[in-house]
Short mmCIF file of C-alpha atoms and ligand atoms in Angstrom, two decimals:
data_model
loop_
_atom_site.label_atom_id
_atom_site.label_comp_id
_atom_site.label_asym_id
_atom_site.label_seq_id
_atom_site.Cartn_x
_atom_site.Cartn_y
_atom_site.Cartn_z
CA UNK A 1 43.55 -0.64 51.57
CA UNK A 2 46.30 -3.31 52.11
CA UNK A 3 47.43 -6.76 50.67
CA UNK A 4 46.47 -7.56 54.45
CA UNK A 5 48.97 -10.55 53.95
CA UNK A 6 51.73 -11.03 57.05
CA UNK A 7 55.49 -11.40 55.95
CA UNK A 8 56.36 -14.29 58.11
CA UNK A 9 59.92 -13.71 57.51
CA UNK A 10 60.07 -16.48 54.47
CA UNK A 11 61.17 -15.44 50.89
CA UNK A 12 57.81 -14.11 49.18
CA UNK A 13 57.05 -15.12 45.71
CA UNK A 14 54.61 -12.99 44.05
CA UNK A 15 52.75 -13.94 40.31
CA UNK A 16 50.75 -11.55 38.37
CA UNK A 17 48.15 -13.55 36.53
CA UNK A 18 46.58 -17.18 37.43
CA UNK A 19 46.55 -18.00 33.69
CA UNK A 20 48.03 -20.79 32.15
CA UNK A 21 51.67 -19.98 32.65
CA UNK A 22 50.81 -18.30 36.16
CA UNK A 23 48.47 -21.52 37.66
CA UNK A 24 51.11 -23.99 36.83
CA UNK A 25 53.77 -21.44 38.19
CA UNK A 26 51.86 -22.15 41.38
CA UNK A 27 51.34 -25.60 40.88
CA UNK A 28 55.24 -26.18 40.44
CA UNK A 29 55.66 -23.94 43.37
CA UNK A 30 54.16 -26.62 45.47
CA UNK A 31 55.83 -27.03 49.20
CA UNK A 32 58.58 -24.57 47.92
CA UNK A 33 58.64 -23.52 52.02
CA UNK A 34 57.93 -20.13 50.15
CA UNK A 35 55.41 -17.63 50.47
CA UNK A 36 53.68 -17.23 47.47
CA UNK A 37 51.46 -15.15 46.21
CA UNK A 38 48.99 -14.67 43.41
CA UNK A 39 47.46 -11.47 42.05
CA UNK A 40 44.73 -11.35 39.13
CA UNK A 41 42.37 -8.77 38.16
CA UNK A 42 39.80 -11.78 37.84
CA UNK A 43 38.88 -14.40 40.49
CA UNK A 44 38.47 -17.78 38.13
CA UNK A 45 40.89 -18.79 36.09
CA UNK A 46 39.93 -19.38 32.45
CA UNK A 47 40.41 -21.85 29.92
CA UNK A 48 41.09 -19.97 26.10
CA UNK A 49 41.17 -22.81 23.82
CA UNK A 50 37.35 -23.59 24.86
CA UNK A 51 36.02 -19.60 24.49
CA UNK A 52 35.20 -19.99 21.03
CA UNK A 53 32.22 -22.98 22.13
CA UNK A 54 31.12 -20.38 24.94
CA UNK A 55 30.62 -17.88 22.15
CA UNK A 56 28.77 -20.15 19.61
CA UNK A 57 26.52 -21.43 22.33
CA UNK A 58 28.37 -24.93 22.91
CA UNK A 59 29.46 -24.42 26.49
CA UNK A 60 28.02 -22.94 29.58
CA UNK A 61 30.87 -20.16 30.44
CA UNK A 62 31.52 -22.14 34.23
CA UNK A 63 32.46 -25.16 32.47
CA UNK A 64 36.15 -23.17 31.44
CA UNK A 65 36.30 -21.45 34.23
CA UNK A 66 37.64 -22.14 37.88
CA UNK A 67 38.24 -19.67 40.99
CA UNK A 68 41.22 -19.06 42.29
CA UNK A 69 40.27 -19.76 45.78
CA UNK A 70 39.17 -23.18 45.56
CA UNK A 71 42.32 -24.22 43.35
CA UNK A 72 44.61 -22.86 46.10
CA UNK A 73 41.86 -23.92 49.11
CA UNK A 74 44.31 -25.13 52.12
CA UNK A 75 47.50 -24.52 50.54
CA UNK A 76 50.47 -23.59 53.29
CA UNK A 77 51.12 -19.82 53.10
CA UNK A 78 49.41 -19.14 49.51
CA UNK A 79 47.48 -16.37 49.08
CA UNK A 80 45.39 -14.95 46.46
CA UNK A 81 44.47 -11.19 45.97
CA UNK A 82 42.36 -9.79 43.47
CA UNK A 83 43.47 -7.13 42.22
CA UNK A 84 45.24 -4.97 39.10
CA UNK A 85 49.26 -4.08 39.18
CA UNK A 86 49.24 -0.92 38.78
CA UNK A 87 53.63 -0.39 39.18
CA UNK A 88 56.53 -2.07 39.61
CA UNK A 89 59.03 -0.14 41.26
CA UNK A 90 62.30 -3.33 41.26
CA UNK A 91 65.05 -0.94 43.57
CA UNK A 92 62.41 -1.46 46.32
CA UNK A 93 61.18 -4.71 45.19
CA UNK A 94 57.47 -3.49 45.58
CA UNK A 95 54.06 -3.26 44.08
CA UNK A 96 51.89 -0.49 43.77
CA UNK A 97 48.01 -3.00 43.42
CA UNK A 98 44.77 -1.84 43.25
CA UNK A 99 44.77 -3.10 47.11
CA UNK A 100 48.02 -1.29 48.38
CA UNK A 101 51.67 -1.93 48.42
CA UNK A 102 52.73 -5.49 48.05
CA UNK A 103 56.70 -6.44 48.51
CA UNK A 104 58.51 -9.33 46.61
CA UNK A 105 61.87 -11.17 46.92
CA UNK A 106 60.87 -12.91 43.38
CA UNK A 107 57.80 -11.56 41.07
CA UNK A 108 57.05 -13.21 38.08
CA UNK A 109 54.88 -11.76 35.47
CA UNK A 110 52.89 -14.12 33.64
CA UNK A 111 49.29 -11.61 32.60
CA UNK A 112 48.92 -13.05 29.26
CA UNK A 113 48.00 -10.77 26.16
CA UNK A 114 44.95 -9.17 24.74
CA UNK A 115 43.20 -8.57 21.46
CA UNK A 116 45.26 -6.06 19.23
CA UNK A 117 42.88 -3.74 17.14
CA UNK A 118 46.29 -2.29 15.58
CA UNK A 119 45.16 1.24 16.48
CA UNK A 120 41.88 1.59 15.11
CA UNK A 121 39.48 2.52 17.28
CA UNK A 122 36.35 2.26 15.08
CA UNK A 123 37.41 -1.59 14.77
CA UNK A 124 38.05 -1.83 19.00
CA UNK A 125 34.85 0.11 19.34
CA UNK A 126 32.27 -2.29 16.95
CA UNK A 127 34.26 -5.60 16.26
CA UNK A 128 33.78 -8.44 18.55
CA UNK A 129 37.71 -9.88 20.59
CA UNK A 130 36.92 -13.47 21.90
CA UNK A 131 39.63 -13.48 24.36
CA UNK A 132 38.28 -13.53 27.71
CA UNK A 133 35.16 -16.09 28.94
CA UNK A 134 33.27 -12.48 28.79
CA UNK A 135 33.81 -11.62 25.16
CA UNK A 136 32.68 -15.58 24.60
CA UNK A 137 29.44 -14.40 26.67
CA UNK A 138 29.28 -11.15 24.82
CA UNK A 139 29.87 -12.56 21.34
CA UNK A 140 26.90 -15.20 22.17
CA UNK A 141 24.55 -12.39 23.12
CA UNK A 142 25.16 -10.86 19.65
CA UNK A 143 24.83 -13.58 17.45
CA UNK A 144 22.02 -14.56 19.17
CA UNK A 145 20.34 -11.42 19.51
CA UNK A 146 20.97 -10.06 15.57
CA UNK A 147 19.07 -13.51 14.99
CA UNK A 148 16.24 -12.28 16.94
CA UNK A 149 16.77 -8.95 14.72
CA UNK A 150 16.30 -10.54 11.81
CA UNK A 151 13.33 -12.84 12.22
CA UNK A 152 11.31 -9.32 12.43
CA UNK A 153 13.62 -7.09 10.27
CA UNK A 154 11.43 -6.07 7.40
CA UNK A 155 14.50 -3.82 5.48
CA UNK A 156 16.17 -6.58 3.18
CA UNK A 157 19.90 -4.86 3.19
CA UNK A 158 19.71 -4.72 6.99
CA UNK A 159 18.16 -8.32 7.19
CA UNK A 160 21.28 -9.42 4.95
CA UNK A 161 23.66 -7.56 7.43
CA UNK A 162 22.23 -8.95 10.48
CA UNK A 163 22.47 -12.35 8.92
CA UNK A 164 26.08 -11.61 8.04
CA UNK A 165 28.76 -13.01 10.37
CA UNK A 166 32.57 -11.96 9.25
CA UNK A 167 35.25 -13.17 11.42
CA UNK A 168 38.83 -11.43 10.32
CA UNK A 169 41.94 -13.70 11.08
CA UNK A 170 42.51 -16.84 9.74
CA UNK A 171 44.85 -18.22 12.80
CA UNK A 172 43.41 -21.92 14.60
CA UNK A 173 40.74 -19.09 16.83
CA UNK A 174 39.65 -18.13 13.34
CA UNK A 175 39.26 -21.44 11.94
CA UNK A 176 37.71 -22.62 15.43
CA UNK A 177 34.98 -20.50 15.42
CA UNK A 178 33.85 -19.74 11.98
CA UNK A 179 33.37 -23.90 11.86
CA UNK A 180 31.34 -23.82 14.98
CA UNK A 181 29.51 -21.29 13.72
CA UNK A 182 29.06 -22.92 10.29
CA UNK A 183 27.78 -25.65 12.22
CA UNK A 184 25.24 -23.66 14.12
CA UNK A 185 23.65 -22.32 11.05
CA UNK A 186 23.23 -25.61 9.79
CA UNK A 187 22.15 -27.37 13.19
CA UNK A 188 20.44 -25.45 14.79
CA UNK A 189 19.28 -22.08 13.44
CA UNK A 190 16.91 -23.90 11.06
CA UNK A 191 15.15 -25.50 14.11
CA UNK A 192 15.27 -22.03 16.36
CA UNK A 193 14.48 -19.64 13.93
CA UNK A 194 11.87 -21.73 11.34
CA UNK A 195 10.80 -18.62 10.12
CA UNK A 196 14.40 -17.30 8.85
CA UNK A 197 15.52 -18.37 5.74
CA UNK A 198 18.48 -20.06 6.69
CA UNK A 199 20.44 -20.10 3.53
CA UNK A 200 21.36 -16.41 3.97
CA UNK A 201 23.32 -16.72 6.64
CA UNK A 202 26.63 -16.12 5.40
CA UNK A 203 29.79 -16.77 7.61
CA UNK A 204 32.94 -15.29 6.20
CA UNK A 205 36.73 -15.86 7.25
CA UNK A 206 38.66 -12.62 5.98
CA UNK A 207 42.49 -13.28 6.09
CA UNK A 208 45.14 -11.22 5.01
CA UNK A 209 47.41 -14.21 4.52
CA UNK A 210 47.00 -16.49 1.58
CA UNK A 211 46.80 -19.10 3.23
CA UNK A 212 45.10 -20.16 6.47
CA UNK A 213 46.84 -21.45 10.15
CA UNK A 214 49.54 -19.76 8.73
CA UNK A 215 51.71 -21.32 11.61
CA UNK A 216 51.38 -24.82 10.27
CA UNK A 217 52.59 -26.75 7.45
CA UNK A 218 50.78 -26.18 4.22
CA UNK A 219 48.98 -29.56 3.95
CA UNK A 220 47.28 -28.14 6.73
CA UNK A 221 46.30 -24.66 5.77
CA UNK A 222 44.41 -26.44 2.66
CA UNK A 223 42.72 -28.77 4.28
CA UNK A 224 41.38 -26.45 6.56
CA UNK A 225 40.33 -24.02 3.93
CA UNK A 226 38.51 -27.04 2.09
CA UNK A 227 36.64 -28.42 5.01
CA UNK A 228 35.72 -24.61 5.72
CA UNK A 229 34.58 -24.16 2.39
CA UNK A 230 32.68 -27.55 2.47
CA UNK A 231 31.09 -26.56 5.68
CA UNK A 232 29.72 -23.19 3.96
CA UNK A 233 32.14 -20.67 4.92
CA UNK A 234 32.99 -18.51 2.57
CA UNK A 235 36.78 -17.86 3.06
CA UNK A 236 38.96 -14.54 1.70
CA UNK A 237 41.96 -14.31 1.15
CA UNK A 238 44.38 -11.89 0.47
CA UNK A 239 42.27 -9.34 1.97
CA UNK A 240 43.35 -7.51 5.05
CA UNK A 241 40.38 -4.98 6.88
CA UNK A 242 41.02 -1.56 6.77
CA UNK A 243 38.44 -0.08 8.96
CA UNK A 244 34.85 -1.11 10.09
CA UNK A 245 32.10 1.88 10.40
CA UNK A 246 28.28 1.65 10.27
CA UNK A 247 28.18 -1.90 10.41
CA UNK A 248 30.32 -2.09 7.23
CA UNK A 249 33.62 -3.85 6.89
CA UNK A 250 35.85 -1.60 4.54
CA UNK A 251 38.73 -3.81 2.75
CA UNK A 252 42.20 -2.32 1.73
CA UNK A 253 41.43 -3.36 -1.89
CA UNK A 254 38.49 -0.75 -1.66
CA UNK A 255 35.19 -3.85 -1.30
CA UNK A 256 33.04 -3.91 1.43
CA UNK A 257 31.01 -6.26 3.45
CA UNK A 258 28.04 -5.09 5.44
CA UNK A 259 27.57 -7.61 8.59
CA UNK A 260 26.23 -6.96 11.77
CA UNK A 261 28.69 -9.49 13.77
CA UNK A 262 32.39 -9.05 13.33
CA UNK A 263 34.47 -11.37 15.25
CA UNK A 264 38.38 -9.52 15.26
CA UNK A 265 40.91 -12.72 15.98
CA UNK A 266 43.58 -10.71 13.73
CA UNK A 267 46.43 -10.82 16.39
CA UNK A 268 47.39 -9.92 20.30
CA UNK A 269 49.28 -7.51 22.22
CA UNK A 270 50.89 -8.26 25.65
CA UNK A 271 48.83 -6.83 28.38
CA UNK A 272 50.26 -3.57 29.61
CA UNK A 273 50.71 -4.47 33.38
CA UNK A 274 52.22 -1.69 34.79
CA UNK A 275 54.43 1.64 34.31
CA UNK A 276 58.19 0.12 34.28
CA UNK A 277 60.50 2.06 32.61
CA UNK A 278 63.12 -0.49 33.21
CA UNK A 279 61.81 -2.83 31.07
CA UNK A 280 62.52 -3.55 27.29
CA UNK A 281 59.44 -4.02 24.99
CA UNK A 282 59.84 -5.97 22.14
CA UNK A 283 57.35 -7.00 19.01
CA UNK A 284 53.90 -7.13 20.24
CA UNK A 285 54.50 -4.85 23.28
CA UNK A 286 55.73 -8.19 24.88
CA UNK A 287 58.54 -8.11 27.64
CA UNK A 288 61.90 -9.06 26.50
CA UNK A 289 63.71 -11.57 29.03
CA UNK A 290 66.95 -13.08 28.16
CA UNK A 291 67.32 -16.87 27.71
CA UNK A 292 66.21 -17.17 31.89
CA UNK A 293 63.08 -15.69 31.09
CA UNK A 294 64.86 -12.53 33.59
CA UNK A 295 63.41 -9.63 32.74
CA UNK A 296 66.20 -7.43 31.24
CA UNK A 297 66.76 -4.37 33.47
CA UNK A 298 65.63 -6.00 36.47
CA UNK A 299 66.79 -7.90 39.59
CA UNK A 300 64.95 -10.98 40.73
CA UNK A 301 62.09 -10.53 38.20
CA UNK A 302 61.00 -12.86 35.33
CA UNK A 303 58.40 -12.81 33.15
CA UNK A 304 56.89 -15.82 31.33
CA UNK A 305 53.88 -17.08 28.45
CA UNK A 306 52.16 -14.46 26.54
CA UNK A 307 53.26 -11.30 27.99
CA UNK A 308 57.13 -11.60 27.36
CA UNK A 309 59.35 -12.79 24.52
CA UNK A 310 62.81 -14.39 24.48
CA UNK A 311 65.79 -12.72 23.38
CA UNK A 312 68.72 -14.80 22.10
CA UNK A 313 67.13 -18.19 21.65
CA UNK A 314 69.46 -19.45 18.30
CA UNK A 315 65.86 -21.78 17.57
CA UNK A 316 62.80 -19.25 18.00
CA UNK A 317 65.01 -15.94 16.85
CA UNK A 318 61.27 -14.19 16.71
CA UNK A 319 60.52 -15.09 19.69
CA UNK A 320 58.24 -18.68 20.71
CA UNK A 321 54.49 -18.74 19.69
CA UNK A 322 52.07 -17.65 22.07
CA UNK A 323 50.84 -21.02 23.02
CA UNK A 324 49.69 -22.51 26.08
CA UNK A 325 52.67 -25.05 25.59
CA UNK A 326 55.35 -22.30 26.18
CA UNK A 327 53.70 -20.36 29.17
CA UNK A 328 53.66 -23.87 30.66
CA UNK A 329 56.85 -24.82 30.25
CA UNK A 330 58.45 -21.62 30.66
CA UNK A 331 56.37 -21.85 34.26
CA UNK A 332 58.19 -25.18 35.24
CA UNK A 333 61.44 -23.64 34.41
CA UNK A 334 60.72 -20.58 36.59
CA UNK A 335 59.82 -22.67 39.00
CA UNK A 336 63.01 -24.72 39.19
CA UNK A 337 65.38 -21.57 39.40
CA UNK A 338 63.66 -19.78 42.03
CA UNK A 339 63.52 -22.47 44.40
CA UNK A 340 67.11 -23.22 43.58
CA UNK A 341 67.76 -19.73 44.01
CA UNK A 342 66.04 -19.81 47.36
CA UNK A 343 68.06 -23.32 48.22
CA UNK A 344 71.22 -22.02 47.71
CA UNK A 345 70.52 -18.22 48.63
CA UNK A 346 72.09 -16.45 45.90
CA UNK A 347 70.66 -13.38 43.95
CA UNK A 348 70.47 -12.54 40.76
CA UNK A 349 72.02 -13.56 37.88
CA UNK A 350 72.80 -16.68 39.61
CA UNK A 351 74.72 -19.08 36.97
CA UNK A 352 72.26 -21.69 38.31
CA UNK A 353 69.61 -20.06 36.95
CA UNK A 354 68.01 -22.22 34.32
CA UNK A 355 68.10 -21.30 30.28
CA UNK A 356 64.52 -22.24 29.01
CA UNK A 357 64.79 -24.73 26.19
CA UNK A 358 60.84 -25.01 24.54
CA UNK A 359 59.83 -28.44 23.19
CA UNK A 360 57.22 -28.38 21.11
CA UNK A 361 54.55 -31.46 21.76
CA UNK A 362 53.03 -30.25 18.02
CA UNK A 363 49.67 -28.01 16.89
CA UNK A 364 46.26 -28.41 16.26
CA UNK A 365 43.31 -26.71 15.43
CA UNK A 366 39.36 -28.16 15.61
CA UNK A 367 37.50 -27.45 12.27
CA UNK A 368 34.03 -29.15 13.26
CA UNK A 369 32.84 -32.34 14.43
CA UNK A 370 35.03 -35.00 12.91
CA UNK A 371 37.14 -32.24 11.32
CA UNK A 372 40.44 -31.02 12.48
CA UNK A 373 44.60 -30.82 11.47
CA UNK A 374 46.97 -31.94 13.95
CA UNK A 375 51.10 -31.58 13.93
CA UNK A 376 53.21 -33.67 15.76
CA UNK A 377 56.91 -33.58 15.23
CA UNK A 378 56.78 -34.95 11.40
CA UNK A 379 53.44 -36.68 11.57
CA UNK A 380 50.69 -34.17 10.03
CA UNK A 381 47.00 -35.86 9.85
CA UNK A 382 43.64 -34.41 9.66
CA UNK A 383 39.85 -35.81 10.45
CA UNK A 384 38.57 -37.95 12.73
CA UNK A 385 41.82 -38.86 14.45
CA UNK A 386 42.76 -35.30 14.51
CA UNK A 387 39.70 -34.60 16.20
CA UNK A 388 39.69 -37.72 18.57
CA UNK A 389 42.94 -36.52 19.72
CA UNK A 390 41.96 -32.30 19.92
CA UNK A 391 38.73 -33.77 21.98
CA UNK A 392 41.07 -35.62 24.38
CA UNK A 393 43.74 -33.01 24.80
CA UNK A 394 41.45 -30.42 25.78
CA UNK A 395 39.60 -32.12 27.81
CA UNK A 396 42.17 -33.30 29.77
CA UNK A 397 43.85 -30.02 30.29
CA UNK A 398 40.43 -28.54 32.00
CA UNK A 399 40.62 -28.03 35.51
CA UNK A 400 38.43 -29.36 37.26
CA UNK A 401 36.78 -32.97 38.03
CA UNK A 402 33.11 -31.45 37.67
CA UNK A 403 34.67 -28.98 34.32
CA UNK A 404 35.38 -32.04 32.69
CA UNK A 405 32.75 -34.13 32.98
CA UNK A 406 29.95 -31.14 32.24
CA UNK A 407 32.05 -30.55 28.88
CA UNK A 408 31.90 -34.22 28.46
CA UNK A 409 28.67 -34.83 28.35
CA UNK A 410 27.58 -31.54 26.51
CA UNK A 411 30.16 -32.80 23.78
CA UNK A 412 28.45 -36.00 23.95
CA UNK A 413 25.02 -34.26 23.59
CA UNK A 414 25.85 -32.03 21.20
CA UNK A 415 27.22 -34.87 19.06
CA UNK A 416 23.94 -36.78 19.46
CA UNK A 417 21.38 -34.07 18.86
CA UNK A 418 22.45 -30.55 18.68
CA UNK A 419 20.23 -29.71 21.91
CA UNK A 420 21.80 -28.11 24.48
CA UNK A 421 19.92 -25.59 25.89
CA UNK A 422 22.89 -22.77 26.05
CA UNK A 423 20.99 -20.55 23.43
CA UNK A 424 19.94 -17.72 26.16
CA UNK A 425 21.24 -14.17 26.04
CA UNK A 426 21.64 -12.85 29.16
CA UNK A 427 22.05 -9.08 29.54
CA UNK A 428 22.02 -6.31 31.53
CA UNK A 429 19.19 -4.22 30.53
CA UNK A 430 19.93 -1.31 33.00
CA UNK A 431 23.38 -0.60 30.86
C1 FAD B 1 40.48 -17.91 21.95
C2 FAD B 1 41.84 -18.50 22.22
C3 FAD B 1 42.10 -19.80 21.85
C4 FAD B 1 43.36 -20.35 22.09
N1 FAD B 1 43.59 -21.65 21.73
C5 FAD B 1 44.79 -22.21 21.99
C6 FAD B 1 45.04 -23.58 21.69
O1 FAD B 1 44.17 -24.27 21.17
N2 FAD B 1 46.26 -24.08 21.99
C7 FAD B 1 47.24 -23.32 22.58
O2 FAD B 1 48.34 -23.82 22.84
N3 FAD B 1 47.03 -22.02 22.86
C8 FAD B 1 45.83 -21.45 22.60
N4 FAD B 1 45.61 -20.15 22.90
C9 FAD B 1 46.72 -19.37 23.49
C10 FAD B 1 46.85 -19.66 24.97
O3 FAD B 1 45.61 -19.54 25.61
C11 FAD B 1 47.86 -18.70 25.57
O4 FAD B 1 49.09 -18.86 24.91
C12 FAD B 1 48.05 -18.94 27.06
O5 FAD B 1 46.84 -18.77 27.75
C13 FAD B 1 49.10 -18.00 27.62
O6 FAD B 1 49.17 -18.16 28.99
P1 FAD B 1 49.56 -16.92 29.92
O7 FAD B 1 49.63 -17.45 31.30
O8 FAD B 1 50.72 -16.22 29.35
O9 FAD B 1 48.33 -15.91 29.76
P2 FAD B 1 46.79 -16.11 30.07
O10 FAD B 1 46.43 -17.53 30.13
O11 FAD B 1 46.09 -15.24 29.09
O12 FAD B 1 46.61 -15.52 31.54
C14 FAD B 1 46.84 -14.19 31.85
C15 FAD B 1 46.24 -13.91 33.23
O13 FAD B 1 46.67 -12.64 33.66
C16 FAD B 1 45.60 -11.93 34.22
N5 FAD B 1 45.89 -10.51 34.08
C17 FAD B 1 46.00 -9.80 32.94
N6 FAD B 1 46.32 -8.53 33.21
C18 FAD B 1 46.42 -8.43 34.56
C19 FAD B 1 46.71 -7.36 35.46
N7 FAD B 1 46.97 -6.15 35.01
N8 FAD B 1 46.72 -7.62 36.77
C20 FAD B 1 46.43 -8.85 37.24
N9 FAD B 1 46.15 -9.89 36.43
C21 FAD B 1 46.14 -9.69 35.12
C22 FAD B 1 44.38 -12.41 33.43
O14 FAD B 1 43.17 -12.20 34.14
C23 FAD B 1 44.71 -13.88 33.22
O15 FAD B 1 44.21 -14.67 34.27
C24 FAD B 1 44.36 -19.57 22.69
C25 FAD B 1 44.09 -18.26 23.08
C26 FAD B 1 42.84 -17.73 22.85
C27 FAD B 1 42.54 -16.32 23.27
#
């Protein structure tokens, strides 16, 4: 096999991952008079804030998704391969791919992070990750088809357990999804399932923080937890999961909870890309660049969003949050130095090269309909404006014309009547 891409003689770019930080690394990229091109082990590019409404049924999983090809359809000299990294080997400046060898003058490493099961594999082997668009798909099979369980499940413990949703992490994904869920059992399960008795469907948020949204002011976390609570979710706190076998969560503090469905939103790890030995892993397994976003150790690479972590920034000492935010801007930065780079052909460590400085445009997190927190620099407000706002933010940053009008009006349904007709598990029986 080969990248089957011709060298042209121009300085190549190369990006592994079209995610959020990658796409707009392209996007910024724009008439660079570069060759660029961009490697993912997927061929759509996906939208996370919006999994959690693929997973409770909400949202078809096209309408947060978008392929590669047709965002970078009759761009000059971009390319797209799809493919996995499978080495980095920075003396040669090459890439060992799935698809052959692939050379770079600049690679930038923006693959994002995945769920982290902290080791345990009877947790990575039974709970639920809602990461990708396919654990969204996957998590909507199983709620969906432990509600089929139950309608005929004559065994009252199991009944109870397939009724039983726990979701462990109480971080905005948390909080996202055990409200949508909340709101599914008391929308619409009552009218699917009339022969269920809806009131034991129980929904509970384990956290091993006191306090929910941990990352945001206090004012927040307790509003949250109260609208939760008012909503039907039973929320714990204090109480971090020590292993899940059988269908039964076990708790540190020696309780257990028996439930079917068990979301894990506890944290992330940065996706492993490639065997580098250069390269410096910090907390998280994430890639430590210096105040660049250069990878330490290597020439002419930089790494940005998710998958790395900034050393020696006096305002985000532990590193910036994993937001979409950061991978943006740290993108836009990238961008700038390598085509400055390129303009004035010098190498590495170029003094040109530009020192990433993150501003934060604030934090919010969606609840359920009318119910949300928002943070923006000192203005902290919850409910309907909150919401308002999350609504507008998110829909603006799909891609897509046809994306956002499809989530537009299934919004505006939704709103209206609860009757999308989303609720179909899809499987493949031969598996
Ligand atoms: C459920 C959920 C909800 C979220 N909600 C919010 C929110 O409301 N607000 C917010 O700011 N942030 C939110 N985030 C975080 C935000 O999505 C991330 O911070 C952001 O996507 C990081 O961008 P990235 O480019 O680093 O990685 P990603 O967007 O994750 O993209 C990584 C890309 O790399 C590709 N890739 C991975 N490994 C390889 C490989 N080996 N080879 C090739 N390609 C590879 C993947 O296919 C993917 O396309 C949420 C995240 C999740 C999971």
């Amino acid at each position: 096999m080969k990248a089957n891409i011709r060298h042209k003689g121009k300085t190549r770019v190369v990006v592994i991952g079209g995610g959020l930080g990658g796409l707009r690394l392209m996007k910024a990229l724009k008439g660079c008079g570069m060759q660029v091109v961009l490697v993912d082990k997927n061929n759509y590019h996906q939208f996370p804030p919006l999994i959690y409404q693929v997973a409770s049924a909400g949202l078809e999983p096209s309408s947060i998704s978008f392929p590669f090809r047709k965002i970078l359809q009759g761009r000059e000299d971009v390319y797209f391969r799809m493919g996995e990294v499978q080495s980095i080997d920075a003396d040669e400046k090459v890439l060992q791919t799935s698809f052959g060898k692939l050379y770079y003058d600049y690679l930038v490493i923006a693959a994002g992070a995945t769920t982290n099961f902290f080791g345990n594999d009877h947790i990575a082997a039974d709970a639920l990750p809602m990461k990708t668009v396919m654990d969204g798909m996957n998590l909507r099979n199983t709620i969906l088809s432990n509600m089929e369980r139950a309608e005929v499940e004559t065994d009252e413990e199991t009944l109870q357990s397939l009724l039983t949703v726990a979701v462990v992490g109480g971080g905005p994904s948390g909080v996202e999804i055990a409200g949508a869920l909340a709101e599914m059992k008391r929308t619409i399960a009552p009218r699917d399932y009339p022969d269920i008795d809806t009131s034991k469907i129980r929904i509970v948020l384990v956290n091993s923080d006191v306090r929910l949204l941990k990352s945001m002011d206090e004012a927040s976390s307790v509003r949250a937890e109260r609208d939760l609570r008012e909503m039907g979710v039973e929320v714990m706190a204090r109480t971090r999961v020590a292993d899940y076998r059988d269908g039964v969560l076990h708790m540190e503090d020696g309780s257990t909870l028996a439930a079917k469905t068990v979301i894990w939103v506890a944290g992330v790890r940065a996706n492993r890309i490639a065997s580098t030995p250069e390269m410096t892993l910090g907390a998280g397994g994430r890639i430590v660049t210096d105040t660049c976003l250069r990878v330490k150790g290597m020439n002419d690479v930089f790494a940005i969003g998710d998958v790395s972590i900034v050393d020696g920034d006096q305002d985000y000492p532990h590193g910036h949050p994993q937001l979409a935010q950061v991978a943006m801007q740290q993108a836009d930065c990238v961008a700038k130095t390598i085509r400055l780079r390129a303009s004035s052909k010098q190498g590495a460590g170029n003094v040109n090269d530009l020192v990433f400085h993150y501003k934060d445009l604030g934090t919010m997190a969606t609840i359920g309909r009318r119910k949300a927190v928002a943070e923006i620099g000192r203005l902290k407000f919850g409910g309907n404006t909150a919401w308002l706002l999350w609504l507008v933010v998110h829909l603006r940053s799909l891609l897509g014309v046809r994306n956002k009008i499809v989530v537009l009006i299934n919004w505006m349904w939704n709103y209206f009547n609860y009757r999308n007709s989303l609720r179909l598990i899809f499987r493949n029986d031969e598996k």
